[in-house]
Short mmCIF file of N, CA and C in Angstrom, two decimals:
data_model
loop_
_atom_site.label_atom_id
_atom_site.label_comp_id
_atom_site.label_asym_id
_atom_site.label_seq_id
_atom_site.Cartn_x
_atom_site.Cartn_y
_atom_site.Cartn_z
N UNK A 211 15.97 -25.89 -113.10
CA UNK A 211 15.89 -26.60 -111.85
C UNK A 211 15.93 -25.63 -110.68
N UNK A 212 16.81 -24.64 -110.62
CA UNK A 212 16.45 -23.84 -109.41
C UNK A 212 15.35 -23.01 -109.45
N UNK A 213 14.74 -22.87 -110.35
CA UNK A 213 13.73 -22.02 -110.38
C UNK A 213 12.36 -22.85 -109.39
N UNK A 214 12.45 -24.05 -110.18
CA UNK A 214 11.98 -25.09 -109.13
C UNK A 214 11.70 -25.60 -107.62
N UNK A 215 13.74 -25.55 -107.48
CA UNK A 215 14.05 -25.73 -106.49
C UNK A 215 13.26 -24.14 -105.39
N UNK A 216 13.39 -22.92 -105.86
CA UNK A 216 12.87 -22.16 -104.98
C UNK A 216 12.11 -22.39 -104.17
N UNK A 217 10.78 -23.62 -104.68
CA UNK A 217 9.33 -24.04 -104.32
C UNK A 217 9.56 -25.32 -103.53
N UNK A 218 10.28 -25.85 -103.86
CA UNK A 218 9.77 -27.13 -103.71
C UNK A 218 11.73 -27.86 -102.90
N UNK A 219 11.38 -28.56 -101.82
CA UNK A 219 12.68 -29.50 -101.66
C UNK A 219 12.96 -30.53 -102.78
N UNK A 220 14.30 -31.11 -102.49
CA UNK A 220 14.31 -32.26 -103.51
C UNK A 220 13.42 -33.52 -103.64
N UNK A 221 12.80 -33.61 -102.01
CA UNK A 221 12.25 -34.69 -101.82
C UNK A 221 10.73 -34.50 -103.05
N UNK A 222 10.16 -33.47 -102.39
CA UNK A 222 9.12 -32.97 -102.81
C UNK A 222 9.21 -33.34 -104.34
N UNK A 223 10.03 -32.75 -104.93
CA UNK A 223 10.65 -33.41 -106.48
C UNK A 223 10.06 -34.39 -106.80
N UNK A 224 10.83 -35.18 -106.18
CA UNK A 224 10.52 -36.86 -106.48
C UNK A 224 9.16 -37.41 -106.16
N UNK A 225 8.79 -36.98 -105.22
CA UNK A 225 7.33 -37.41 -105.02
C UNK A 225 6.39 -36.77 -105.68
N UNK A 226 6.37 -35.75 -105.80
CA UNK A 226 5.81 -35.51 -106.75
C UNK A 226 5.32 -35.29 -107.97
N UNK A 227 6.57 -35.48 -108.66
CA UNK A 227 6.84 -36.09 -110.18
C UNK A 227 6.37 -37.83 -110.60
N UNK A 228 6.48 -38.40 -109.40
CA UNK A 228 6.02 -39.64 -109.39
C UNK A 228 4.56 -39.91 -109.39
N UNK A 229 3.76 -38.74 -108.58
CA UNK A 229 2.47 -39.19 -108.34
C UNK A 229 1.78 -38.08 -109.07
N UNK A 230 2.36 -37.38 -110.03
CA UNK A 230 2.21 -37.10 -111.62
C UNK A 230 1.81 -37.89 -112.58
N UNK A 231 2.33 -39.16 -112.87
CA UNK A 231 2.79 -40.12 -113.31
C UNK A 231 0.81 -41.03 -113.28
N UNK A 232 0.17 -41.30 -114.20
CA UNK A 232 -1.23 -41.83 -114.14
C UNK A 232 -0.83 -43.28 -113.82
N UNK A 233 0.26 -43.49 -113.90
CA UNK A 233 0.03 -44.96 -113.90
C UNK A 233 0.38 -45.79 -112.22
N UNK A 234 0.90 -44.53 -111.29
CA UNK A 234 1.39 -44.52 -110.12
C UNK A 234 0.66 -44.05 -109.18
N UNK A 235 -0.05 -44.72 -108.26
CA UNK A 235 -0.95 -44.54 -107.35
C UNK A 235 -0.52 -44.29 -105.95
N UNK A 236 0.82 -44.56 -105.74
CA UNK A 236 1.40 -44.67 -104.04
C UNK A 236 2.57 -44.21 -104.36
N UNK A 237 3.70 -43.68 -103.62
CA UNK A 237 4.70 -43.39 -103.01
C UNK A 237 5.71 -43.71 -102.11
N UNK A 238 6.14 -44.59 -102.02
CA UNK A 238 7.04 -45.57 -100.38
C UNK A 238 7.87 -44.32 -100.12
N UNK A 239 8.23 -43.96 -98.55
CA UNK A 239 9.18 -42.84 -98.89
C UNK A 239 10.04 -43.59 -97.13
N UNK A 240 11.02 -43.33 -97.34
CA UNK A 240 11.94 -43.36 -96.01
C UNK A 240 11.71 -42.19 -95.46
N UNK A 241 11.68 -42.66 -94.05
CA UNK A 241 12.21 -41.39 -93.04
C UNK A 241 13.11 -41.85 -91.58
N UNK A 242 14.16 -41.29 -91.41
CA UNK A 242 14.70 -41.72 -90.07
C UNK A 242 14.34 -40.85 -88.93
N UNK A 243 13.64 -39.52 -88.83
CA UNK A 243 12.86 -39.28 -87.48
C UNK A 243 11.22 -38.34 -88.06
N UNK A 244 10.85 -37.75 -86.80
CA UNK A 244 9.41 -37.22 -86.91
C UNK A 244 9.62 -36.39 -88.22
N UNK A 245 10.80 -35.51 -88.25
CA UNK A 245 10.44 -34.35 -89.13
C UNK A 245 10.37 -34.75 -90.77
N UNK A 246 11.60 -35.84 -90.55
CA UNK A 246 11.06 -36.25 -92.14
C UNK A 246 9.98 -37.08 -92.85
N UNK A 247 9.72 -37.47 -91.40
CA UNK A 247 7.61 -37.86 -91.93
C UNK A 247 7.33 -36.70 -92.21
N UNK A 248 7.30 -35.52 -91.55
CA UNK A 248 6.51 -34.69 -91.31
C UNK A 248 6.51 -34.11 -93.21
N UNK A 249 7.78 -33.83 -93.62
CA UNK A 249 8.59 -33.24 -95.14
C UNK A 249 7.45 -34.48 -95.79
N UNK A 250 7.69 -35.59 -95.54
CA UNK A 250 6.85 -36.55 -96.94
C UNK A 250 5.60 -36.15 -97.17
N UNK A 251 5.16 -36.24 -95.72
CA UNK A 251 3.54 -35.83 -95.74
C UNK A 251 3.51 -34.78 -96.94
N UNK A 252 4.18 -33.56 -96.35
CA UNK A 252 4.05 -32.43 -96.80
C UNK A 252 4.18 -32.03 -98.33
N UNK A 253 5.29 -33.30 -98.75
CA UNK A 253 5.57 -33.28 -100.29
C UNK A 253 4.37 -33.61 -100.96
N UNK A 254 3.62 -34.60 -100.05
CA UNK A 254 2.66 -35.59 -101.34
C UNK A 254 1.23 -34.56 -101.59
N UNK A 255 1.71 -33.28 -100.82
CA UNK A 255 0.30 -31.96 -100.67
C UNK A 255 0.40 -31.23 -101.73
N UNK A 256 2.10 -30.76 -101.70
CA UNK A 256 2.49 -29.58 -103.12
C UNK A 256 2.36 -30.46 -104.13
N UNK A 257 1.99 -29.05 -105.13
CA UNK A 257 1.68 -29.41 -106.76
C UNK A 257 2.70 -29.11 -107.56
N UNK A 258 3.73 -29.49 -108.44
CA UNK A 258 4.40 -28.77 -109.54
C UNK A 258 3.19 -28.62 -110.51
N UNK A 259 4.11 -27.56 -111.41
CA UNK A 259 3.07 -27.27 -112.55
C UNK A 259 3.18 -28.52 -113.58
N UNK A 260 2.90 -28.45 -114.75
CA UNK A 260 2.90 -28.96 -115.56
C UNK A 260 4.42 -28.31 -116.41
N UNK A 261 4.50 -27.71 -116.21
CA UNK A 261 6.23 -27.05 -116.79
C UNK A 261 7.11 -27.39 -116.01
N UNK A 262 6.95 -27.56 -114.52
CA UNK A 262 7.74 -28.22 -113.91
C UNK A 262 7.86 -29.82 -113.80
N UNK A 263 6.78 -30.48 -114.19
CA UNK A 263 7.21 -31.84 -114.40
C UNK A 263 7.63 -32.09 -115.88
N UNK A 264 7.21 -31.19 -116.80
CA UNK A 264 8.10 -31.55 -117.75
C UNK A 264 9.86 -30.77 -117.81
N UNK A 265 10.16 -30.16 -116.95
CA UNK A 265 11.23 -30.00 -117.05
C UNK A 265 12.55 -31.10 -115.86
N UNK A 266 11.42 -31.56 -115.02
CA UNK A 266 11.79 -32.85 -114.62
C UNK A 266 12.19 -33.65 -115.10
N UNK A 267 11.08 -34.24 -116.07
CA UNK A 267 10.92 -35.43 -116.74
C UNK A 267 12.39 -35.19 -117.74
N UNK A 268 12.62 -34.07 -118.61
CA UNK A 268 14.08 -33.81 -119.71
C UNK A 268 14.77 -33.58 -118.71
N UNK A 269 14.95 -33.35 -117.61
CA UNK A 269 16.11 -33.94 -117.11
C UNK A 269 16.42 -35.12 -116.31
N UNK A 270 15.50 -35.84 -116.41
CA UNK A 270 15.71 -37.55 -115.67
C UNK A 270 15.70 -37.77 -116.94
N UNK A 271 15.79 -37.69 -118.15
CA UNK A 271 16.05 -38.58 -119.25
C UNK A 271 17.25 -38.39 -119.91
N UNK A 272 18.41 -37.45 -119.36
CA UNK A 272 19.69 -37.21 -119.66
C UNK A 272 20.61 -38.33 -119.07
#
């Protein structure tokens, strides 16, 4: 996970592990001012690898 984390925020994480996911087409994300629109936007741009969503995925299944 920190190796991860180096790249990517937590948010980024989640959104993007989600829209990994073939069966998931959208994302709802909260934000309470400009900048954390600004972070969502920005998440739904970065890519994890494929080693990083599977090391996601074994650890959301713990």
């Amino acid at each position: 996970m920190r190796t991860i984390a180096l790249y990517h925020k937590p948010t980024a994480h989640a959104v993007n592990r989600l829209l990994a996911k073939p069966a998931v087409t959208t994302v709802i994300t909260r934000a309470k001012n400009k900048a954390q629109v600004l972070q969502n936007v920005a998440s739904s741009q970065r890519k994890l690898t494929r080693e990083d969503i599977a090391r996601l995925d074994k650890l959301a299944a713990v």
